[in-house]
Short mmCIF file of C-alpha atoms and ligand atoms in Angstrom, two decimals:
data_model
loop_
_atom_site.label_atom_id
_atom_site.label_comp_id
_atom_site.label_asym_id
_atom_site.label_seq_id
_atom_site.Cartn_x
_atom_site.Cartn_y
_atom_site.Cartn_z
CA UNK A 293 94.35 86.77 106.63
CA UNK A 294 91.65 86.99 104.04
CA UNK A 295 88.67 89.49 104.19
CA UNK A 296 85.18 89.33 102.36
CA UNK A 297 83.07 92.09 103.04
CA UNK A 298 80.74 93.71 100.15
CA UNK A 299 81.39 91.35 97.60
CA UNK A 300 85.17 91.98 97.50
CA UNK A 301 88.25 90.41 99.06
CA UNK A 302 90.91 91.67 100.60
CA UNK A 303 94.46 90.29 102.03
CA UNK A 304 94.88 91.68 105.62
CA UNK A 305 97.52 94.03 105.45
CA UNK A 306 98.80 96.61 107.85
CA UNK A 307 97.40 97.23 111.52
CA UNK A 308 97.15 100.60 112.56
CA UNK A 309 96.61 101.25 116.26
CA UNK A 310 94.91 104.41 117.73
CA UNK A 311 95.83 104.77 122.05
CA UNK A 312 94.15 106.97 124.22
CA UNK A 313 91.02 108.26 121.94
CA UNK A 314 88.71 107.86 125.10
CA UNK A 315 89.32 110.91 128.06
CA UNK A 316 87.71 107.83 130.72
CA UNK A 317 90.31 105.54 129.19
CA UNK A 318 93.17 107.67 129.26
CA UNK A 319 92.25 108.46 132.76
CA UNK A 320 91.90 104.91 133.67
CA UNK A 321 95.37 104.46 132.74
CA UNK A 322 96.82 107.77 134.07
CA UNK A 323 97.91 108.87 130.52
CA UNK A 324 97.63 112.44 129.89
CA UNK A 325 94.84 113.77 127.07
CA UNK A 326 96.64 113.33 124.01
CA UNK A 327 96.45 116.32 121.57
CA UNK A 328 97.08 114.63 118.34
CA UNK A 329 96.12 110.66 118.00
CA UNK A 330 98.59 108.27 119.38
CA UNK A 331 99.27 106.04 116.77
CA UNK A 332 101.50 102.62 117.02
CA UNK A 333 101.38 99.43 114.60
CA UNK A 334 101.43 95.41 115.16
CA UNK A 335 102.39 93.16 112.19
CA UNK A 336 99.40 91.04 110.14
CA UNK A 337 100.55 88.17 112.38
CA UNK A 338 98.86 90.06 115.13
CA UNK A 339 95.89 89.20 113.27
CA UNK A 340 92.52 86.34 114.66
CA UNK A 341 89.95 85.87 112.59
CA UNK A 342 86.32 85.48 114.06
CA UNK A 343 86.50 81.89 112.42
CA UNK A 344 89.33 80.77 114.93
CA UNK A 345 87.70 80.28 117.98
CA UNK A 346 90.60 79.85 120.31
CA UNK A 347 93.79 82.73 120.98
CA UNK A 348 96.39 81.51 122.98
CA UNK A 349 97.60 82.57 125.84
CA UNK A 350 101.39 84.44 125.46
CA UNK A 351 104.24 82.82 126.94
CA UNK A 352 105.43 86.09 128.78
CA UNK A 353 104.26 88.30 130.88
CA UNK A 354 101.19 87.50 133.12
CA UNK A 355 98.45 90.69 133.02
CA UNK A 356 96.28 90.04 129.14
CA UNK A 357 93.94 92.90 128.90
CA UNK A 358 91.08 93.32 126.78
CA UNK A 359 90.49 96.54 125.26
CA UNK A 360 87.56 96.35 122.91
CA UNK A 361 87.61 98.55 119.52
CA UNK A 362 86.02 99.20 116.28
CA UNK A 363 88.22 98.53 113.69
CA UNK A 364 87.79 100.09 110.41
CA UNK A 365 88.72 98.31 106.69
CA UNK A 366 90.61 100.45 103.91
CA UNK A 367 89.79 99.45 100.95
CA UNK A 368 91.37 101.40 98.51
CA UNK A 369 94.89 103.49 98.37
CA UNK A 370 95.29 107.12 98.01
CA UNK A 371 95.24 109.61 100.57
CA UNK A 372 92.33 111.73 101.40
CA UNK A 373 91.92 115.08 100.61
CA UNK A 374 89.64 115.70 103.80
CA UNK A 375 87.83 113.98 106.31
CA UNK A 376 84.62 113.73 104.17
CA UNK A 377 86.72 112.04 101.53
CA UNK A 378 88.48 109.39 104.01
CA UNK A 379 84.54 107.73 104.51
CA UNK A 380 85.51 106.93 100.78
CA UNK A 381 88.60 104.65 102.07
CA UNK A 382 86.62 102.91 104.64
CA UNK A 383 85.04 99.10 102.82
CA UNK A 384 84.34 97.89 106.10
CA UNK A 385 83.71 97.59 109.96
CA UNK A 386 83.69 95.43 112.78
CA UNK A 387 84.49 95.60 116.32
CA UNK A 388 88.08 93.47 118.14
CA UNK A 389 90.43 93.43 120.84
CA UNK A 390 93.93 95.06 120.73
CA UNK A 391 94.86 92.41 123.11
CA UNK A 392 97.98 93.82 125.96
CA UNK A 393 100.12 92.44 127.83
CA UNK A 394 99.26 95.16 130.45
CA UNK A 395 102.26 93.88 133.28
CA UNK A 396 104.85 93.92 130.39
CA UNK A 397 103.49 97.61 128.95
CA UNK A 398 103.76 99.34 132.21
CA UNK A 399 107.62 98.23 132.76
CA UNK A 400 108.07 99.46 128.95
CA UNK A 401 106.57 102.70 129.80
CA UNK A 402 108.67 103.36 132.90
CA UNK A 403 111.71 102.59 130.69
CA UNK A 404 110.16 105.08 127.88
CA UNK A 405 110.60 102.03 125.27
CA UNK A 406 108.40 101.37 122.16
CA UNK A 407 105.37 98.80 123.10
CA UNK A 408 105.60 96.05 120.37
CA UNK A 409 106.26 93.58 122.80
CA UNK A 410 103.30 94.11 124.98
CA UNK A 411 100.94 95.15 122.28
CA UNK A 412 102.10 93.56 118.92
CA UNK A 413 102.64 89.47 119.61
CA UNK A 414 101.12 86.77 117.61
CA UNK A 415 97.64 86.59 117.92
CA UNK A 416 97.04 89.62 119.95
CA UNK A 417 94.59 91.20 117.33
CA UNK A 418 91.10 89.59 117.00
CA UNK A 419 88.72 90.90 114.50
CA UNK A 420 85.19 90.15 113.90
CA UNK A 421 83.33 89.72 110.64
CA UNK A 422 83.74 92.85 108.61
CA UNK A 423 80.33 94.17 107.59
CA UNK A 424 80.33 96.69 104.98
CA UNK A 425 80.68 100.50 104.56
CA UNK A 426 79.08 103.14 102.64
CA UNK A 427 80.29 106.64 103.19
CA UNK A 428 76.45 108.08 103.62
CA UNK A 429 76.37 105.68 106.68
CA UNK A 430 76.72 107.76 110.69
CA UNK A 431 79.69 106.86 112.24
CA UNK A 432 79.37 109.45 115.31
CA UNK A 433 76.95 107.08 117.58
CA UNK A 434 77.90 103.38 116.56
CA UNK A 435 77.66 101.26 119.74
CA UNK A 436 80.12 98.43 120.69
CA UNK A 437 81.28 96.23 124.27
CA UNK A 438 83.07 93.67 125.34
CA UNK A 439 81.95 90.71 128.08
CA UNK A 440 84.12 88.12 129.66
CA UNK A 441 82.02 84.82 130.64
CA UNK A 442 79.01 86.86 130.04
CA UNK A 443 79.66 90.00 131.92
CA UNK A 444 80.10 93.10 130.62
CA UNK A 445 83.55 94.99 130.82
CA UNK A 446 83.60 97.26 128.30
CA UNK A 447 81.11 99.56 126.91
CA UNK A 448 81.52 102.21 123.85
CA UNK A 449 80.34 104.93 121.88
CA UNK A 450 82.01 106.51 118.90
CA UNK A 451 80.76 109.78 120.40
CA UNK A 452 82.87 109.56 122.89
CA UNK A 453 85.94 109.37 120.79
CA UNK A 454 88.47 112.19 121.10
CA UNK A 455 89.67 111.93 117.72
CA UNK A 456 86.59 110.77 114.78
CA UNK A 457 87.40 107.97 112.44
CA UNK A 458 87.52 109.83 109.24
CA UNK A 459 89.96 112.50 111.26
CA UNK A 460 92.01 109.16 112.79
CA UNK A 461 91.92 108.26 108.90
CA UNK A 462 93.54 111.64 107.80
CA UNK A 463 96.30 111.49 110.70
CA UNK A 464 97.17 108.22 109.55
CA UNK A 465 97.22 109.07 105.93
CA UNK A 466 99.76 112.28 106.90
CA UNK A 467 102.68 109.39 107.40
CA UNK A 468 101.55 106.67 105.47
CA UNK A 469 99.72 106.35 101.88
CA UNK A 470 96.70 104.34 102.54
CA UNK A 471 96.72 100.89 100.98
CA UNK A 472 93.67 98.35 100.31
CA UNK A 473 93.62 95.88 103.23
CA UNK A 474 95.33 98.15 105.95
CA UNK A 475 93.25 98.27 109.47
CA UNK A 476 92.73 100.72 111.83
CA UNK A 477 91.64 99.99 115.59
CA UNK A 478 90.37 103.18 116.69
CA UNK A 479 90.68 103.24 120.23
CA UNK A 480 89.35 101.87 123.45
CA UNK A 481 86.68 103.50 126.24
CA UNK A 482 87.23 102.87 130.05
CA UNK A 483 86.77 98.96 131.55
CA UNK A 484 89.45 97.59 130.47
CA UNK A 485 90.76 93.72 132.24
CA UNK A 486 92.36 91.04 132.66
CA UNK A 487 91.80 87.85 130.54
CA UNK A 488 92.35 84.60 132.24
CA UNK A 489 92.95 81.27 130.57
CA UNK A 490 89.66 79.63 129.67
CA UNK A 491 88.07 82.83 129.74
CA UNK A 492 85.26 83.21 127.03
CA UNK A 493 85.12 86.91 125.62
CA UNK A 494 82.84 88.26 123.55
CA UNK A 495 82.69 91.60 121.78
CA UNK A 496 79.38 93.01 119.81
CA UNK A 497 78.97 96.21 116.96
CA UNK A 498 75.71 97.12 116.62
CA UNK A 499 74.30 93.84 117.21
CA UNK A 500 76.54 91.24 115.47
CA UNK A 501 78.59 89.51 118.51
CA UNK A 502 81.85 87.70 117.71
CA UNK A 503 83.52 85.41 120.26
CA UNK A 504 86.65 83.73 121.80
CA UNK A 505 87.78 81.31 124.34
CA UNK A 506 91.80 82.09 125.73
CA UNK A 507 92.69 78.86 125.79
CA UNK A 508 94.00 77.03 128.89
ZN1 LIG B 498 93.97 99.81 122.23
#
């Protein structure tokens, strides 16, 4: 998938997942508060841009959760010296949906097996229009939700997050180098739900709105 965002373009690279940043999410779930970021991965196939309107439904499994999050652009490779220096990696944000089969992630759990099947399918990464970064910008109150058919399900702060993006950003770079094009959803607050075919869902950052229909 190709990305514009500040007059530059990127190929979609690698997706970097971030569970259990939000205490009322990890709650919600019954997970214990993590101490260091939970970090797991889905493959660029994962990946739906905000120009395809329609994400099919899997063909396993029955429970597909939303969980709304803001998900941050690299744009350049390296790895940051602190977390001051990793708002220099970040070209872009938007908001999307790390899309779970919930049904199929609970039975993986209870085995104490990895998650790729409920979490990294085809198509089970949305992404709105990236909208450009400039490390002087706040990213400690930045406001995003979710709504299915018009309601809201899901509403988040970054202040809420247990782990900041620039820290999530220095985890991440302690295992992997950074590279231009990777993403990084950062986590999602409490209200997470099912998705139903036909259902429309919409998530918003700061005002932009992107949306999808599950189709039937
Ligand atoms: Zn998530």
């Amino acid at each position: 998938m190709k990305i514009k965002v500040g007059g530059k373009s990127f190929e979609a690279g690698r997706v970097f997942c971030i569970g259990r940043n939000y205490a009322a999410h990890a709650k919600e779930l019954k997970n214990d508060i993590p101490v260091e970021p939970v970090i797991f991965c889905k493959p660029p196939t994962s990946l739906v841009s905000h120009l395809q309107k329609e994400i099919p439904f899997p063909a396993f499994g029955g429970e597909l959760h939303h969980e709304v999050e803001i998900v941050a652009l690299i744009g350049k490779a390296g790895k940051p010296e602190s977390e001051t220096d990793a708002l220099n990696y970040i070209a872009g944000l938007t908001a999307g949906l790390d899309l779970t089969m919930r049904d199929v992630q609970d039975d993986l759990r209870k085995k104490g097996l990895p998650w790729e099947k409920s979490k990294a399918f085809d198509f089970s990464a949305p992404v709105g229009e990236f909208i450009s970064f400039a490390p002087e910008q706040k990213l400690d109150d930045l406001r995003f939700s979710c709504a299915v058919n018009g309601v809201l399900r899901q509403s988040g702060n970054t202040r809420d997050m247990l782990f900041s993006i620039p820290r999530l950003i220095m985890e991440i770079s302690r295992y992997w180098k950074l590279l231009p094009g990777d993403l990084i959803f950062t986590g999602t607050p409490e209200g997470v739900g099912p998705l139903l075919r036909g259902d429309c869902v919409e998530v918003s950052l700061a005002g932009h709105k992107w949306i999808w229909t599950i189709q039937n």
